[in-house]
PDB file of C-alpha atoms in Angstrom:
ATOM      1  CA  UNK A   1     104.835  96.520 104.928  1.00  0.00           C
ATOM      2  CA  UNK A   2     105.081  99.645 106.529  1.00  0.00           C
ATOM      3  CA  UNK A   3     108.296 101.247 104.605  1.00  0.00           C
ATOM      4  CA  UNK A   4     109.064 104.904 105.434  1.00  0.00           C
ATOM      5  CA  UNK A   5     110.860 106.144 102.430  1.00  0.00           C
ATOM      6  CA  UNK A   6     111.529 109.996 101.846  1.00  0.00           C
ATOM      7  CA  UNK A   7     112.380 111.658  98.506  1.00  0.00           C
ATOM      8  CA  UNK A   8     114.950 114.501  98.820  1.00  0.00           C
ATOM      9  CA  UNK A   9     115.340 117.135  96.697  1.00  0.00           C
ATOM     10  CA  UNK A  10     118.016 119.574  96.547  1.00  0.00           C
ATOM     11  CA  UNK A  11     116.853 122.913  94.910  1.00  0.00           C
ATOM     12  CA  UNK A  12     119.205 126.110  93.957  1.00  0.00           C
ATOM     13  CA  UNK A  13     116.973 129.057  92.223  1.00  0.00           C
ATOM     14  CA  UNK A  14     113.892 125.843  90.704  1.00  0.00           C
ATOM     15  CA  UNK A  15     111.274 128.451  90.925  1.00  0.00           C
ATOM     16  CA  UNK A  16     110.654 127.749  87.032  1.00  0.00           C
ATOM     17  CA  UNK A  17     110.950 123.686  87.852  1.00  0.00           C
ATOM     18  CA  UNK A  18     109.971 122.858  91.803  1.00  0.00           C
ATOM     19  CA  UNK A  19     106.208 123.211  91.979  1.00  0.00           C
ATOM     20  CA  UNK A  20     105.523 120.709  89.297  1.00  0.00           C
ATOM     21  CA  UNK A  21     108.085 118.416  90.582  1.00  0.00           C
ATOM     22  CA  UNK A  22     106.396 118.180  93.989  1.00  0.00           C
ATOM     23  CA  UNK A  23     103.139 117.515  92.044  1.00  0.00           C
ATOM     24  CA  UNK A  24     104.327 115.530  90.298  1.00  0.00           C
ATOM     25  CA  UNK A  25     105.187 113.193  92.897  1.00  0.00           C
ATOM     26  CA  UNK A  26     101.955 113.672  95.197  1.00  0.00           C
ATOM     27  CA  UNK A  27      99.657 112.997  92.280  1.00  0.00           C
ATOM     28  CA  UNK A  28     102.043 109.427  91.651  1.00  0.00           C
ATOM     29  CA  UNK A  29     101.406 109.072  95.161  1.00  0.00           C
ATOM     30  CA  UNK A  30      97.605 109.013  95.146  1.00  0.00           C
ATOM     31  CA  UNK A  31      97.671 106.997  91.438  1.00  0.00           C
ATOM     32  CA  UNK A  32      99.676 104.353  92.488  1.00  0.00           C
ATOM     33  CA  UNK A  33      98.783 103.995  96.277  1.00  0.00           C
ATOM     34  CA  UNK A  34     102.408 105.270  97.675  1.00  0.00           C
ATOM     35  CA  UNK A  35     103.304 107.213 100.460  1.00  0.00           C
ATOM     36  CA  UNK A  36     106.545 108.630  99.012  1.00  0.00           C
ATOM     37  CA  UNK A  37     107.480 111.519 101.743  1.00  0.00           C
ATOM     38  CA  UNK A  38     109.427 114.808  99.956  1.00  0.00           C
ATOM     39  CA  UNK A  39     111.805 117.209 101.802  1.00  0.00           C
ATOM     40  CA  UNK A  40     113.109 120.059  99.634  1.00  0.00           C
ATOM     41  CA  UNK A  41     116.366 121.624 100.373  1.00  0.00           C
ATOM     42  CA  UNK A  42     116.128 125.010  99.278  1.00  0.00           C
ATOM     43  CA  UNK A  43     120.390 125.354  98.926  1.00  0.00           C
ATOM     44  CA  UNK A  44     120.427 129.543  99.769  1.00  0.00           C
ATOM     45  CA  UNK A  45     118.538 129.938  96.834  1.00  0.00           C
ATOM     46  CA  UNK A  46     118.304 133.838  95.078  1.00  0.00           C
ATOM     47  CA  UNK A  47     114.984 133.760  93.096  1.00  0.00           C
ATOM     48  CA  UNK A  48     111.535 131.803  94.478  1.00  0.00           C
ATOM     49  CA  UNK A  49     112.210 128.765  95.074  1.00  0.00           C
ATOM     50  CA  UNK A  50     111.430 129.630  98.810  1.00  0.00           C
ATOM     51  CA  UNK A  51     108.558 131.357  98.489  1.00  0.00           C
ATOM     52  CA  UNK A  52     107.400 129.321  96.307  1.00  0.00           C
ATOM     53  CA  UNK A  53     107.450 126.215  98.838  1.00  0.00           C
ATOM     54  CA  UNK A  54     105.958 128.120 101.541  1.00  0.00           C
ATOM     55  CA  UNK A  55     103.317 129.475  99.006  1.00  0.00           C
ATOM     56  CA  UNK A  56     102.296 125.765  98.086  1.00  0.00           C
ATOM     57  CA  UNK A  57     102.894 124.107 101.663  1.00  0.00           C
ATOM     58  CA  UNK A  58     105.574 121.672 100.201  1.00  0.00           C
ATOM     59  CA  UNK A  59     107.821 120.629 102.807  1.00  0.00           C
ATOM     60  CA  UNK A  60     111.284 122.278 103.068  1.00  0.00           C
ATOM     61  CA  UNK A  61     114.520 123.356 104.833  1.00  0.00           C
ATOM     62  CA  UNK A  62     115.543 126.409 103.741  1.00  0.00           C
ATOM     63  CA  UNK A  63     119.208 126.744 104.035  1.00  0.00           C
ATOM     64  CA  UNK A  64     120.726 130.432 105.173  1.00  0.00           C
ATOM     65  CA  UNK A  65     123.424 129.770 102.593  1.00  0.00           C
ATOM     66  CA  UNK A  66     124.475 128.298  99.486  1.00  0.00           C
ATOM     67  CA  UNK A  67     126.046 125.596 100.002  1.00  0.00           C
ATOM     68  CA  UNK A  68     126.596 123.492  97.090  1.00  0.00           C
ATOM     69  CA  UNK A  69     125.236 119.909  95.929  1.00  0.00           C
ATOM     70  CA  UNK A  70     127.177 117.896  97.947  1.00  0.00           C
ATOM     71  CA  UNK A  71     126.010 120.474 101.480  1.00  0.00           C
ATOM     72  CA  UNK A  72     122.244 120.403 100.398  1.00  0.00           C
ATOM     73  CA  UNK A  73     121.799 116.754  99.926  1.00  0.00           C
ATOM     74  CA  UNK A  74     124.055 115.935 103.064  1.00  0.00           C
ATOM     75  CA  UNK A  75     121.256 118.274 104.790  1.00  0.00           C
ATOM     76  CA  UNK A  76     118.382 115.691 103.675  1.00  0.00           C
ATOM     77  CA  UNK A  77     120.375 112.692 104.227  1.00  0.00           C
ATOM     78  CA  UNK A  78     120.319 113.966 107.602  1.00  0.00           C
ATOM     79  CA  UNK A  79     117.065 115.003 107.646  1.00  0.00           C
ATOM     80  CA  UNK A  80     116.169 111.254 107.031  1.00  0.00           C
ATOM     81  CA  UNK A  81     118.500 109.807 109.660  1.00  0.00           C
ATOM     82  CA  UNK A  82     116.970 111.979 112.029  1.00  0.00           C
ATOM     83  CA  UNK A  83     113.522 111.157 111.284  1.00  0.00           C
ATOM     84  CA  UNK A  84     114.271 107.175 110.779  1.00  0.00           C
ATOM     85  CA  UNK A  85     113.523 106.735 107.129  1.00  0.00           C
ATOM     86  CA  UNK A  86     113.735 103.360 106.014  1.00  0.00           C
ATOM     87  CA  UNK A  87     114.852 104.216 102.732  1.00  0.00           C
ATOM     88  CA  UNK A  88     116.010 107.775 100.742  1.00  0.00           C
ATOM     89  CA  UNK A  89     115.398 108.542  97.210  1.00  0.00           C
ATOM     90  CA  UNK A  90     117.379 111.407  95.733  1.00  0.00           C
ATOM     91  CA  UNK A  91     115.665 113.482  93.147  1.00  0.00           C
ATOM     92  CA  UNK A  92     116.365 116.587  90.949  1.00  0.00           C
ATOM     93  CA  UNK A  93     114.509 119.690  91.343  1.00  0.00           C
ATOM     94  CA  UNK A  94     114.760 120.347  87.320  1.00  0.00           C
ATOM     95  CA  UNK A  95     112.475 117.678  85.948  1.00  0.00           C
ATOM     96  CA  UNK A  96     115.051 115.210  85.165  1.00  0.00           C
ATOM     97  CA  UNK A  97     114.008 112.249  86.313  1.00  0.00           C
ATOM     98  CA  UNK A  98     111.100 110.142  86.421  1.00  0.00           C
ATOM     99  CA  UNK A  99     108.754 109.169  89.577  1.00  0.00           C
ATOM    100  CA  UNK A 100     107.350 105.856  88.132  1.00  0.00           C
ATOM    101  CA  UNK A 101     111.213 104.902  87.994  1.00  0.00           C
ATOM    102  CA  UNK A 102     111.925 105.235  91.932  1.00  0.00           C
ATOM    103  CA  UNK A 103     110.174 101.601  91.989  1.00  0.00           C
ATOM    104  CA  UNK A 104     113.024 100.180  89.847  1.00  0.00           C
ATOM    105  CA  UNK A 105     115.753 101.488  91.963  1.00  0.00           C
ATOM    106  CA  UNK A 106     114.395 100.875  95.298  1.00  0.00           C
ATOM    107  CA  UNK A 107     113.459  97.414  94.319  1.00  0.00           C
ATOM    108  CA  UNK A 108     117.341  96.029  95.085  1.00  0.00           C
ATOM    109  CA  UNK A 109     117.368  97.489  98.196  1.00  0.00           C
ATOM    110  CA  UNK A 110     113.862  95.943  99.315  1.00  0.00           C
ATOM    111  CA  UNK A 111     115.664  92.261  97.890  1.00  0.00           C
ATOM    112  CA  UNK A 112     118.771  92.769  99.963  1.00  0.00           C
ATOM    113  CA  UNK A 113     120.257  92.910  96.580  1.00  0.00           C
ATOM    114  CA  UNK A 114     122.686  96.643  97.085  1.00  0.00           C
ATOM    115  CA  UNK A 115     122.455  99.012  99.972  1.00  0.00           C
ATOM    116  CA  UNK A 116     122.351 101.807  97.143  1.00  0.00           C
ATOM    117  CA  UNK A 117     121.043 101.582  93.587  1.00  0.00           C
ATOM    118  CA  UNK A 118     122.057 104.142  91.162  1.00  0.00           C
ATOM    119  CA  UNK A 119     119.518 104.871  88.128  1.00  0.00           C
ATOM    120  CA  UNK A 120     121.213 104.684  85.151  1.00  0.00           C
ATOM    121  CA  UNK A 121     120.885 105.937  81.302  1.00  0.00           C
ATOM    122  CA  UNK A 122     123.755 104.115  80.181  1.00  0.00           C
ATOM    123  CA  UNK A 123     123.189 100.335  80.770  1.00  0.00           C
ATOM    124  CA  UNK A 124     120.582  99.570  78.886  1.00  0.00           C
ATOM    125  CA  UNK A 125     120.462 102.074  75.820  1.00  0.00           C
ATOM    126  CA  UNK A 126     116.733 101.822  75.306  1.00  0.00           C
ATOM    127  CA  UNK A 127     115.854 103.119  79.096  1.00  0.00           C
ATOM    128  CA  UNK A 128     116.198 106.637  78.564  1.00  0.00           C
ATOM    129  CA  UNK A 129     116.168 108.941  75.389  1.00  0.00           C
ATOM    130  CA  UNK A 130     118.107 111.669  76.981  1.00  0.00           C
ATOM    131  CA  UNK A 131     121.541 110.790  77.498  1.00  0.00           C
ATOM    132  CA  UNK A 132     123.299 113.941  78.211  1.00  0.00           C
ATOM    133  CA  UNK A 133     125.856 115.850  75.806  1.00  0.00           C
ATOM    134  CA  UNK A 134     128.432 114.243  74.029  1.00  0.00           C
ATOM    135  CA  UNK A 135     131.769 116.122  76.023  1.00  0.00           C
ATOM    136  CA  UNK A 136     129.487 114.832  79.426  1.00  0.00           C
ATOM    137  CA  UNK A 137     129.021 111.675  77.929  1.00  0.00           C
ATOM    138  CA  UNK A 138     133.057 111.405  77.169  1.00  0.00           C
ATOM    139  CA  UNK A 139     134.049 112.812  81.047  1.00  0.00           C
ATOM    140  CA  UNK A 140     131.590 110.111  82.483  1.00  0.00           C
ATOM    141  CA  UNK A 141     132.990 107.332  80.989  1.00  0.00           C
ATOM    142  CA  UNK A 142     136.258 108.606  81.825  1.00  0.00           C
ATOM    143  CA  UNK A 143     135.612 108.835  85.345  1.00  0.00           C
ATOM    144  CA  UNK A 144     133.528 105.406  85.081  1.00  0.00           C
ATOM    145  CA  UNK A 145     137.017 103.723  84.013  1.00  0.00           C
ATOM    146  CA  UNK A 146     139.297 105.424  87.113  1.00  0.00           C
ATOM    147  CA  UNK A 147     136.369 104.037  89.414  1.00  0.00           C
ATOM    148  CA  UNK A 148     136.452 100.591  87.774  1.00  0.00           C
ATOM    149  CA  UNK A 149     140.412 100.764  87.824  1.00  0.00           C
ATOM    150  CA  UNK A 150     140.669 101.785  91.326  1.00  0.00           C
ATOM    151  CA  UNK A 151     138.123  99.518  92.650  1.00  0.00           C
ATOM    152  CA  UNK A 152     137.554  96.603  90.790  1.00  0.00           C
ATOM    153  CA  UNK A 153     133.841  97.481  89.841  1.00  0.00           C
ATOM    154  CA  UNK A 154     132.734  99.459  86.929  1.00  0.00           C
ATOM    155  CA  UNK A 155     129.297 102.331  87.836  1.00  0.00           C
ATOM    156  CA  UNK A 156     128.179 103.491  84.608  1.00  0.00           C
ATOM    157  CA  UNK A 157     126.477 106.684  85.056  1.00  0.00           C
ATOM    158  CA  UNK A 158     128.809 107.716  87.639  1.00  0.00           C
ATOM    159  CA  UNK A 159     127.523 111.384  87.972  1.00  0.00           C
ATOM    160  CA  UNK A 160     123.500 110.066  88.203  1.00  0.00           C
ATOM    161  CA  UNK A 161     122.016 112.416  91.008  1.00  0.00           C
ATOM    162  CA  UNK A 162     118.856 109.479  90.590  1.00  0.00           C
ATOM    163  CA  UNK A 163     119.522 107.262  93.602  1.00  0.00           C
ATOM    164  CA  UNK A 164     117.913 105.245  96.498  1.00  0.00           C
ATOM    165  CA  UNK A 165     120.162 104.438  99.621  1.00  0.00           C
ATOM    166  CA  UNK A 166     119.040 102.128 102.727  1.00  0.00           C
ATOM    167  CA  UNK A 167     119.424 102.707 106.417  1.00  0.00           C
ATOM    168  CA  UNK A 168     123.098 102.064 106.230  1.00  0.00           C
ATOM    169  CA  UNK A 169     123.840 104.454 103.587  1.00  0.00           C
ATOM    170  CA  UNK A 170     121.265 106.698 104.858  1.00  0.00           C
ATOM    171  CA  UNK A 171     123.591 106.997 108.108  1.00  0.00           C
ATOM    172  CA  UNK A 172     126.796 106.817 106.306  1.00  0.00           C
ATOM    173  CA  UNK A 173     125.619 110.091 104.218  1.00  0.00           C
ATOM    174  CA  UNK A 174     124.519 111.557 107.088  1.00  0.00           C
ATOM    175  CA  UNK A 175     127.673 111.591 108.878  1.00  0.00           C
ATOM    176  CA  UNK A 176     129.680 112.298 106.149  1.00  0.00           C
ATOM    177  CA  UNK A 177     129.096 113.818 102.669  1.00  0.00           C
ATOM    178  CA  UNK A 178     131.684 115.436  99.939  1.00  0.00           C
ATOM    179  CA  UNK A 179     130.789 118.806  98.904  1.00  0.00           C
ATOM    180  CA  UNK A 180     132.196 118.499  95.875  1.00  0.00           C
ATOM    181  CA  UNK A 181     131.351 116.014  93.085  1.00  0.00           C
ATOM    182  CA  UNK A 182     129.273 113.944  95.672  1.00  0.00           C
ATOM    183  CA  UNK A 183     127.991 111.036  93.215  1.00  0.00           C
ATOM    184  CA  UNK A 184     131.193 109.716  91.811  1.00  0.00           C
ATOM    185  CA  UNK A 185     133.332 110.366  95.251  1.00  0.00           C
ATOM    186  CA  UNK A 186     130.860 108.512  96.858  1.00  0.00           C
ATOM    187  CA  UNK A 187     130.361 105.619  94.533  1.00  0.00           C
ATOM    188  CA  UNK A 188     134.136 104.607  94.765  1.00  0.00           C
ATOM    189  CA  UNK A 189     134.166 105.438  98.671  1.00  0.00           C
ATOM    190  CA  UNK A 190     131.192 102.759  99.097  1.00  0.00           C
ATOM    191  CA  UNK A 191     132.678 100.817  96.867  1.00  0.00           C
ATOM    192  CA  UNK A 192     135.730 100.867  98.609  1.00  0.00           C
ATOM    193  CA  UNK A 193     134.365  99.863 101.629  1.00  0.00           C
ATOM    194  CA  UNK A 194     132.382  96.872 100.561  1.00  0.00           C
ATOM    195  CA  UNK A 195     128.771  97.960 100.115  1.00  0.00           C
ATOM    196  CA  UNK A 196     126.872  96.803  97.508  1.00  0.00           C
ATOM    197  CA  UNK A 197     126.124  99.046  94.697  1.00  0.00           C
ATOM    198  CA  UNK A 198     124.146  98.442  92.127  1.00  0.00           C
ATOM    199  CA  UNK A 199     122.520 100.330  88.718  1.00  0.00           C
ATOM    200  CA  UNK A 200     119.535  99.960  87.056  1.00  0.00           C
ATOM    201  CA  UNK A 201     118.490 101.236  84.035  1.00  0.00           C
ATOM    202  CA  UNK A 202     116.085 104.599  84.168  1.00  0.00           C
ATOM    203  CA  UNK A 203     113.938 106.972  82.072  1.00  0.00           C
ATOM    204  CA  UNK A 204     115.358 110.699  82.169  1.00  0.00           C
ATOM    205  CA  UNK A 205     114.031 113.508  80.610  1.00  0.00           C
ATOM    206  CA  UNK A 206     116.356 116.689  79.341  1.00  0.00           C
ATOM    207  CA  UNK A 207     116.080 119.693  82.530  1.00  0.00           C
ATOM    208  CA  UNK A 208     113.898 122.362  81.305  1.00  0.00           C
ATOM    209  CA  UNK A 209     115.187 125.130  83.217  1.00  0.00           C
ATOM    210  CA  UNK A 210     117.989 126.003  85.604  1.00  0.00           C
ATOM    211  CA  UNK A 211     121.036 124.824  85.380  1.00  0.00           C
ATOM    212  CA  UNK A 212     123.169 122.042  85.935  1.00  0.00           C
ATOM    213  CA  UNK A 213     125.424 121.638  89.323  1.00  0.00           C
ATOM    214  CA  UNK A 214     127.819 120.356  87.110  1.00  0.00           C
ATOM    215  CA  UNK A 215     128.871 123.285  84.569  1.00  0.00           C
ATOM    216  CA  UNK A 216     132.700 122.749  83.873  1.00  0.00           C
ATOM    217  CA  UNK A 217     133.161 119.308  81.946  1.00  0.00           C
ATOM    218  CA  UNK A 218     134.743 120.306  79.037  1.00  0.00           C
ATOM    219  CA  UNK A 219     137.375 122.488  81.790  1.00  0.00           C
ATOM    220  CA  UNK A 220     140.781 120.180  82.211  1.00  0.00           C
ATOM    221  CA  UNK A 221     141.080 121.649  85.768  1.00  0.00           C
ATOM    222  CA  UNK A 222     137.285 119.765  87.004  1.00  0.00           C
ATOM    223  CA  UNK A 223     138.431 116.339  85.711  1.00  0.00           C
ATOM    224  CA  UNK A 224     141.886 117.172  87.488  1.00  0.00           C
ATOM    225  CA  UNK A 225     140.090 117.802  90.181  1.00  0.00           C
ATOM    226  CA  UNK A 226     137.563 114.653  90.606  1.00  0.00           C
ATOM    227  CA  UNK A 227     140.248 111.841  89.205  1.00  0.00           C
ATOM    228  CA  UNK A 228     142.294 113.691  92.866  1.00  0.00           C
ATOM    229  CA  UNK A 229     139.403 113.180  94.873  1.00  0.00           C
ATOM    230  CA  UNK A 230     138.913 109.229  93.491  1.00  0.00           C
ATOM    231  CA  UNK A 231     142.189 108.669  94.589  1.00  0.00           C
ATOM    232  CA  UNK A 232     142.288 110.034  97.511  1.00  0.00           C
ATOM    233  CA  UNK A 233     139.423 107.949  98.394  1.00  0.00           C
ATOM    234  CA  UNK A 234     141.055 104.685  97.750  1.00  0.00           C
ATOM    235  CA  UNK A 235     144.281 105.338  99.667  1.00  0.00           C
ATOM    236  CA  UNK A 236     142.488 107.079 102.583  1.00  0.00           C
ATOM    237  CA  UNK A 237     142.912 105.383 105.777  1.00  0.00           C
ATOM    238  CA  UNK A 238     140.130 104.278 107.826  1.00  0.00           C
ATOM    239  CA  UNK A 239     139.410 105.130 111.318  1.00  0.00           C
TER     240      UNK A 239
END
């Protein structure tokens, strides 16, 4: 079966982290017989990340400005419609997650099983030693329980950037993509709508450099801020 699947992976100042990533995933390529495509967004990045890519020949669209998370991986959603990708994978540029676990997420969609499949650290407690900070741990089950109230269906690791989308999603993201707080908005958006989400549990390791996109969770005014964006979701009208 010949699958076109493209890994996309958002980047803001990875010089430290980006090289081995991308190595990382060509030498699983030629190990395991896959043909896993990358596209790096380099998100305005300050340090050299860019040079970097250009130094090393890995594929990427370097971005004028920074635009944020939610902006960068919109750009390789797009990137993917454009190009008629069967299937996207995204993937962090810090060394969080795992290659040999892309497999286990796009495995659901290749079954007809979800239309986007979420790697997870949280539902089977074994998967992965690195489960993230206790105050992150306490804000994503928080935000797991507003999602399950307001929708009926419970995503455990609501904030996982770790996740494979088919062509549907692929052209749903593509048209439209929150800048902020991307993974949980969208989770209860597709949820909302009926698509099939599903989570599977994953390996992640503890980033090594950089830092997170997600820097404010023990700040009152973020979880404000994404429990108003859940619900505006769910009682948005649709065209």
């Amino acid at each position: 079966m010949n699958e076109k699947i493209l890994i996309i992976i958002p980047a803001y100042n990875e010089e430290k982290s980006i090289l081995r990533v991308y190595n990382g995933i060509i030498n699983y390529n030629k190990e395991n017989d896959t043909n896993y495509d990358v596209i790096v967004i380099n998100d305005g990045s300050i340090d050299n990340t860019k040079q970097i890519c250009q130094q090393n020949n890995i594929p990427v669209i370097n971005l004028v400005q920074n635009l944020g998370i939610g902006g960068a991986v919109q750009t390789g959603y797009k990137y993917a419609y454009e190009n008629g990708y069967d299937y996207a994978i995204q993937y962090d540029g810090d060394g969080q997650h795992e290659i040999a676990c892309a497999k286990d997420i796009l495995d659901p969609l290749r079954n007809d099983e979800a239309d986007i499949c979420v790697g997870s650290r949280f539902i089977d407690k074994n998967a992965s030693e690195f489960k993230s900070s206790t105050a992150r741990r306490i804000g994503i089950r928080i935000i797991s329980d507003l999602i399950k109230l307001t929708t009926g269906k419970r995503v455990y690791d609501v904030t996982s950037g770790f996740r494979a989308a088919n062509k549907k999603i692929i052209e749903q993201f593509a048209c439209a993509y929150p800048l902020e707080y991307p993974e949980p908005v969208t989770n209860a958006e597709l949820l909302k709508k009926g698509f099939r989400v599903r989570e599977v549990p994953v390996q992640m390791h503890e980033r090594e450099t950089g830092q997170s996109s997600i820097h404010t969770w023990k700040n009152v005014y973020f979880m404000i801020n994404i429990f108003l964006s859940i619900v505006v979701v769910m009682f948005r009208r649709e065209k």
